[in-house]
Steps between C-alpha positions, in 0.01 A plus 500: 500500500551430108729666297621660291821577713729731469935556621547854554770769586419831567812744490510529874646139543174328625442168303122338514278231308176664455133333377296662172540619182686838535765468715536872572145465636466156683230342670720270745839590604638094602848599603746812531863570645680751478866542270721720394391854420520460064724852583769262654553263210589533124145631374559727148196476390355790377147463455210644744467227789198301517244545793586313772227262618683536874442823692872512657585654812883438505797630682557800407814546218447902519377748799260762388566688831795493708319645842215556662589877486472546164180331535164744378204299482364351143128568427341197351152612498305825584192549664223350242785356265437187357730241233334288229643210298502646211742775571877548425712460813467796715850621574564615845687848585748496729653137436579319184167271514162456419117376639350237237139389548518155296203355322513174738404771766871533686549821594876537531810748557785438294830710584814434271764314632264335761216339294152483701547678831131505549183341369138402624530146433216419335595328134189347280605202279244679229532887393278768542451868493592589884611847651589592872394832655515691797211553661380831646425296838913440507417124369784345213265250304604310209124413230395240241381726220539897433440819628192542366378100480595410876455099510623408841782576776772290502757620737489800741677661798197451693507815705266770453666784681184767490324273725810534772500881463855493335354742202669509151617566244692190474814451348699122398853530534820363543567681829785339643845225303292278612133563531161543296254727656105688487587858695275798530495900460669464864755185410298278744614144349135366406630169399874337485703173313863421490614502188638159319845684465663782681576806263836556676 
């Protein structure tokens, strides 16, 4: 790996040397450990914070909910929704958060105070238009191109739930603290993933 290289700090304490020539959008991350939160030391400065070239999942410094009773479950996408790359972030009701699709194809669920609870894990070193959609069959797929220019599939649940008579619509929510899920019309849990970070 060549340079250019890059010392970062993103303001959720996590230090890292990262390869190319924008470091909020780096081809190689070389090295990363985690600090101080920028919240616990003498930080005045005023202006908008750069994008962090990390996506941080840290210890949590607030809770967004303080038990599972007061848990409802957070729709992330309806039946037929999709997310492209080239939308604002999509703020989520029922939680201070919000579902990104990025234009390196990471599909990721960002909840304040938390950072990345959730993502699909796929991250291109080159961007793209990409969007994520849920299918009608109950499938979560993240694409390489648009809605209306499909390219390829680059990530997916994999689980067509038509086929094993578990009949939509589908719905992607947060359904538990600490869970991701694909439910139906009769809450039959299609498809399930820890999250990175319990809510509570």
């Amino acid at each position: 790996i060549t340079g250019p290289f890059h010392l970062v700090l993103n303001k959720d304490g996590i230090i890292a040397v990262v390869c190319g020539d924008d470091p909020a959008f780096p081809d190689h991350f070389i090295w990363q450990e985690r600090t101080a939160p920028l919240g616990r030391l003498a930080y005045n400065d005023q202006r908008e914070p750069a994008t962090s070239p990390v996506d941080p999942t840290p210890e949590a410094p607030q809770v967004p909910i303080h038990s599972p009773e007061q848990f409802d479950p957070i729709v992330i996408l309806e039946y037929g929704d999709e997310i492209t790359s080239g939308e604002s972030d999509r703020r989520l009701r029922g939680i201070q958060g919000f579902v990104k699709q990025g234009n390196d194809g990471l599909l990721a669920i960002h909840v304040d105070g938390l950072g990345v609870v959730w993502s699909n894990r796929f991250k291109s070193p080159r961007t793209a238009d990409y969007y994520s959609r849920l299918q009608k069959d109950g499938n979560l797929l993240t694409r390489l191109g648009t809605p209306e220019l499909k390219v390829k599939t680059v990530w997916k649940t994999g689980w067509d739930a038509e086929s094993e008579g578990m009949g939509g619509p589908y719905t992607l929510l947060l359904n538990s603290p600490r869970t991701i899920a694909v439910v139906n019309k009769n809450e039959n849990v299609i498809w399930e993933e820890d999250l990175f970070a319990s809510l509570l």
